[in-house]
Amino acid sequence: MNQHIYQLEYKIFFRNKTVLTGILILFISGLAGLYFGKNFIDRQQEVIVKAEKLQAENTARNVKYFGKELGLMLYHTKFSMANMPRNWAAFSNGQRDINPYLIGVTTLGLEGQLYDTDLNNPSTLLLGNMDLAFVFIFIFPLIIIAFSYNLLSGEQESGIWGLLRSQSAVPLKILWRKFLVRMSTVYLTALVLIAAAIVYLRLAADLRLLAVIVVLSLYLLFWFALSFWVISRGKSSSVNAVTLISCWVVLNILAPALVNVWLTRKYPVPEALETVVMQREGYHEKWDMDKRVALTSFYRHYPQFKKYPFPEELAFSWYWYFAMQQNGDDQAAPGARSMKQKLAQRNDFTTAVALILPGIQTQLTLNGIAGSDLQQHLDFQQAIRNYHEQLRLYFYPAIFQEQPVKSIDWSQFKLKRYNENGTGAIWPGVLSLAVLISLLSGAAIYNFGKKIY
């Protein structure tokens, strides 16, 4: 009996052309999100492959033209590190469009090179990239609203609800069946898109996939719970539609914009430019000072290099030049630490606020799983710092001893790939969504019991 009732509910539901249109919109936008998300990551991977080839070619060219002096060779030679994208990054591009994923540095001052990135159209960055995560977070809730806003009010306004209510001992079951039909339709569409993502993006069937399914299922369930609560108030269809659309605008557009404005004012980050300026000033001012000033500061940072003799009689030496570069980094270090701290504070605050903003929470969780969040970029920057320090410690003794360029095995210095396997914090997002769903569902059940039945 129940099976036949559900079959009838599905027939009634799909008789509405709006339903088919909504499902078609989800499929088209979902497939488009998959294509554009993968295309964006594919372009980054192509750039990384080209960068690796160009680094080898440029190093060989530098050996040919600057092979007489090791210091001059290192002045021109760049060593690159790439933040390798995971397959999941195509699902959720996150901040990979605004943060540099490929950084090439010389053994000179690091702070003047660390923040170099490609030039991009600000309007394009403002709009962001379309990926499947965007479709789930922004478009799926609109379709849920379109399917659910008149679930009860439409029956009441047509006069059918009174008849249904009089013929059922538990009228809420009728409403619940209609709700389940809509939920199953949306979830089936979501599963088809996730299955397409698994095949198209070559995603592994591991814990990351399970985490994504759980998080997205809870996010969609939040919007169903919100719709359930709104229609439980017994208002008209127009009021329900306006209320739900207003919630979507506030939660997915207005609140994130306000959080961003507040973060910009609370934790401004002028230190990126200031750090570059301080690094250059700390280096350039040493040209007009006694050489011993730069060397004293350099020995304070690297006391192990005091054993190498410095040719003070020379007007210029690479020993002194690289010491000046290090002085610039030392002078810029407080600004670099301050910027790193503020970015971490921004990340922590956003994570805390996201506990009551499901859209932001879901986006942050997906970015963490995909390795495209702010924390992953900060970790990549630290990896660059560590790699740059390794290069300095390797080449400084060779420079100070004036070793020939050909004594170095340059083939060992290939493009470095940074692979980070963390998934971010998943449980806070899961728990916050579960709490919000429980509160809305409880409020809706209370309303149905008190106001309508």
mmCIF file with all atom_site columns, N, CA and C in Angstrom, residues 222-245:
data_model
loop_
_atom_site.group_PDB
_atom_site.id
_atom_site.type_symbol
_atom_site.label_atom_id
_atom_site.label_alt_id
_atom_site.label_comp_id
_atom_site.label_asym_id
_atom_site.label_entity_id
_atom_site.label_seq_id
_atom_site.pdbx_PDB_ins_code
_atom_site.Cartn_x
_atom_site.Cartn_y
_atom_site.Cartn_z
_atom_site.occupancy
_atom_site.B_iso_or_equiv
_atom_site.pdbx_formal_charge
_atom_site.auth_seq_id
_atom_site.auth_comp_id
_atom_site.auth_asym_id
_atom_site.auth_atom_id
_atom_site.pdbx_PDB_model_num
ATOM 1  N N  . PHE A 1 222 ? 20.307 20.475 5.803  1.00 0.00 ? 222 PHE A N  1
ATOM 2  C CA . PHE A 1 222 ? 20.072 21.748 6.490  1.00 0.00 ? 222 PHE A CA 1
ATOM 3  C C  . PHE A 1 222 ? 19.030 22.574 5.740  1.00 0.00 ? 222 PHE A C  1
ATOM 4  N N  . TRP A 1 223 ? 19.164 22.657 4.427  1.00 0.00 ? 223 TRP A N  1
ATOM 5  C CA . TRP A 1 223 ? 18.213 23.454 3.660  1.00 0.00 ? 223 TRP A CA 1
ATOM 6  C C  . TRP A 1 223 ? 16.822 22.828 3.638  1.00 0.00 ? 223 TRP A C  1
ATOM 7  N N  . PHE A 1 224 ? 16.757 21.520 3.654  1.00 0.00 ? 224 PHE A N  1
ATOM 8  C CA . PHE A 1 224 ? 15.444 20.879 3.787  1.00 0.00 ? 224 PHE A CA 1
ATOM 9  C C  . PHE A 1 224 ? 14.851 21.154 5.166  1.00 0.00 ? 224 PHE A C  1
ATOM 10 N N  . ALA A 1 225 ? 15.689 21.113 6.203  1.00 0.00 ? 225 ALA A N  1
ATOM 11 C CA . ALA A 1 225 ? 15.199 21.404 7.555  1.00 0.00 ? 225 ALA A CA 1
ATOM 12 C C  . ALA A 1 225 ? 14.737 22.844 7.661  1.00 0.00 ? 225 ALA A C  1
ATOM 13 N N  . LEU A 1 226 ? 15.478 23.753 7.045  1.00 0.00 ? 226 LEU A N  1
ATOM 14 C CA . LEU A 1 226 ? 15.073 25.162 7.054  1.00 0.00 ? 226 LEU A CA 1
ATOM 15 C C  . LEU A 1 226 ? 13.746 25.342 6.318  1.00 0.00 ? 226 LEU A C  1
ATOM 16 N N  . SER A 1 227 ? 13.598 24.695 5.169  1.00 0.00 ? 227 SER A N  1
ATOM 17 C CA . SER A 1 227 ? 12.335 24.763 4.426  1.00 0.00 ? 227 SER A CA 1
ATOM 18 C C  . SER A 1 227 ? 11.198 24.150 5.234  1.00 0.00 ? 227 SER A C  1
ATOM 19 N N  . PHE A 1 228 ? 11.484 23.044 5.902  1.00 0.00 ? 228 PHE A N  1
ATOM 20 C CA . PHE A 1 228 ? 10.487 22.373 6.743  1.00 0.00 ? 228 PHE A CA 1
ATOM 21 C C  . PHE A 1 228 ? 10.009 23.298 7.852  1.00 0.00 ? 228 PHE A C  1
ATOM 22 N N  . TRP A 1 229 ? 10.960 24.033 8.451  1.00 0.00 ? 229 TRP A N  1
ATOM 23 C CA . TRP A 1 229 ? 10.579 24.966 9.526  1.00 0.00 ? 229 TRP A CA 1
ATOM 24 C C  . TRP A 1 229 ? 9.763  26.132 8.982  1.00 0.00 ? 229 TRP A C  1
ATOM 25 N N  . VAL A 1 230 ? 10.152 26.673 7.814  1.00 0.00 ? 230 VAL A N  1
ATOM 26 C CA . VAL A 1 230 ? 9.433  27.825 7.248  1.00 0.00 ? 230 VAL A CA 1
ATOM 27 C C  . VAL A 1 230 ? 8.005  27.456 6.899  1.00 0.00 ? 230 VAL A C  1
ATOM 28 N N  . ILE A 1 231 ? 7.800  26.300 6.257  1.00 0.00 ? 231 ILE A N  1
ATOM 29 C CA . ILE A 1 231 ? 6.428  25.935 5.886  1.00 0.00 ? 231 ILE A CA 1
ATOM 30 C C  . ILE A 1 231 ? 5.622  25.530 7.113  1.00 0.00 ? 231 ILE A C  1
ATOM 31 N N  . SER A 1 232 ? 6.285  25.142 8.200  1.00 0.00 ? 232 SER A N  1
ATOM 32 C CA . SER A 1 232 ? 5.559  24.765 9.412  1.00 0.00 ? 232 SER A CA 1
ATOM 33 C C  . SER A 1 232 ? 4.890  25.958 10.083 1.00 0.00 ? 232 SER A C  1
ATOM 34 N N  . ARG A 1 233 ? 5.299  27.165 9.691  1.00 0.00 ? 233 ARG A N  1
ATOM 35 C CA . ARG A 1 233 ? 4.712  28.369 10.283 1.00 0.00 ? 233 ARG A CA 1
ATOM 36 C C  . ARG A 1 233 ? 3.316  28.641 9.743  1.00 0.00 ? 233 ARG A C  1
ATOM 37 N N  . GLY A 1 234 ? 2.928  27.921 8.689  1.00 0.00 ? 234 GLY A N  1
ATOM 38 C CA . GLY A 1 234 ? 1.567  28.029 8.179  1.00 0.00 ? 234 GLY A CA 1
ATOM 39 C C  . GLY A 1 234 ? 1.285  29.293 7.391  1.00 0.00 ? 234 GLY A C  1
ATOM 40 N N  . LYS A 1 235 ? 2.305  29.942 6.835  1.00 0.00 ? 235 LYS A N  1
ATOM 41 C CA . LYS A 1 235 ? 2.110  31.166 6.066  1.00 0.00 ? 235 LYS A CA 1
ATOM 42 C C  . LYS A 1 235 ? 1.772  30.834 4.613  1.00 0.00 ? 235 LYS A C  1
ATOM 43 N N  . SER A 1 236 ? 1.510  31.894 3.850  1.00 0.00 ? 236 SER A N  1
ATOM 44 C CA . SER A 1 236 ? 1.158  31.711 2.442  1.00 0.00 ? 236 SER A CA 1
ATOM 45 C C  . SER A 1 236 ? 2.397  31.343 1.630  1.00 0.00 ? 236 SER A C  1
ATOM 46 N N  . SER A 1 237 ? 2.165  30.891 0.389  1.00 0.00 ? 237 SER A N  1
ATOM 47 C CA . SER A 1 237 ? 3.269  30.488 -0.480 1.00 0.00 ? 237 SER A CA 1
ATOM 48 C C  . SER A 1 237 ? 4.209  31.646 -0.774 1.00 0.00 ? 237 SER A C  1
ATOM 49 N N  . SER A 1 238 ? 3.649  32.824 -0.998 1.00 0.00 ? 238 SER A N  1
ATOM 50 C CA . SER A 1 238 ? 4.499  33.983 -1.303 1.00 0.00 ? 238 SER A CA 1
ATOM 51 C C  . SER A 1 238 ? 5.378  34.352 -0.117 1.00 0.00 ? 238 SER A C  1
ATOM 52 N N  . VAL A 1 239 ? 4.814  34.285 1.085  1.00 0.00 ? 239 VAL A N  1
ATOM 53 C CA . VAL A 1 239 ? 5.598  34.596 2.286  1.00 0.00 ? 239 VAL A CA 1
ATOM 54 C C  . VAL A 1 239 ? 6.706  33.555 2.476  1.00 0.00 ? 239 VAL A C  1
ATOM 55 N N  . ASN A 1 240 ? 6.361  32.293 2.270  1.00 0.00 ? 240 ASN A N  1
ATOM 56 C CA . ASN A 1 240 ? 7.366  31.237 2.402  1.00 0.00 ? 240 ASN A CA 1
ATOM 57 C C  . ASN A 1 240 ? 8.512  31.419 1.408  1.00 0.00 ? 240 ASN A C  1
ATOM 58 N N  . ALA A 1 241 ? 8.155  31.747 0.158  1.00 0.00 ? 241 ALA A N  1
ATOM 59 C CA . ALA A 1 241 ? 9.182  31.924 -0.870 1.00 0.00 ? 241 ALA A CA 1
ATOM 60 C C  . ALA A 1 241 ? 10.096 33.095 -0.533 1.00 0.00 ? 241 ALA A C  1
ATOM 61 N N  . VAL A 1 242 ? 9.515  34.195 -0.135 1.00 0.00 ? 242 VAL A N  1
ATOM 62 C CA . VAL A 1 242 ? 10.321 35.375 0.215  1.00 0.00 ? 242 VAL A CA 1
ATOM 63 C C  . VAL A 1 242 ? 11.215 35.073 1.417  1.00 0.00 ? 242 VAL A C  1
ATOM 64 N N  . THR A 1 243 ? 10.673 34.383 2.402  1.00 0.00 ? 243 THR A N  1
ATOM 65 C CA . THR A 1 243 ? 11.455 34.049 3.603  1.00 0.00 ? 243 THR A CA 1
ATOM 66 C C  . THR A 1 243 ? 12.641 33.168 3.266  1.00 0.00 ? 243 THR A C  1
ATOM 67 N N  . LEU A 1 244 ? 12.404 32.137 2.472  1.00 0.00 ? 244 LEU A N  1
ATOM 68 C CA . LEU A 1 244 ? 13.481 31.207 2.140  1.00 0.00 ? 244 LEU A CA 1
ATOM 69 C C  . LEU A 1 244 ? 14.536 31.858 1.242  1.00 0.00 ? 244 LEU A C  1
ATOM 70 N N  . ILE A 1 245 ? 14.112 32.646 0.275  1.00 0.00 ? 245 ILE A N  1
ATOM 71 C CA . ILE A 1 245 ? 15.071 33.338 -0.581 1.00 0.00 ? 245 ILE A CA 1
ATOM 72 C C  . ILE A 1 245 ? 15.891 34.335 0.248  1.00 0.00 ? 245 ILE A C  1
#
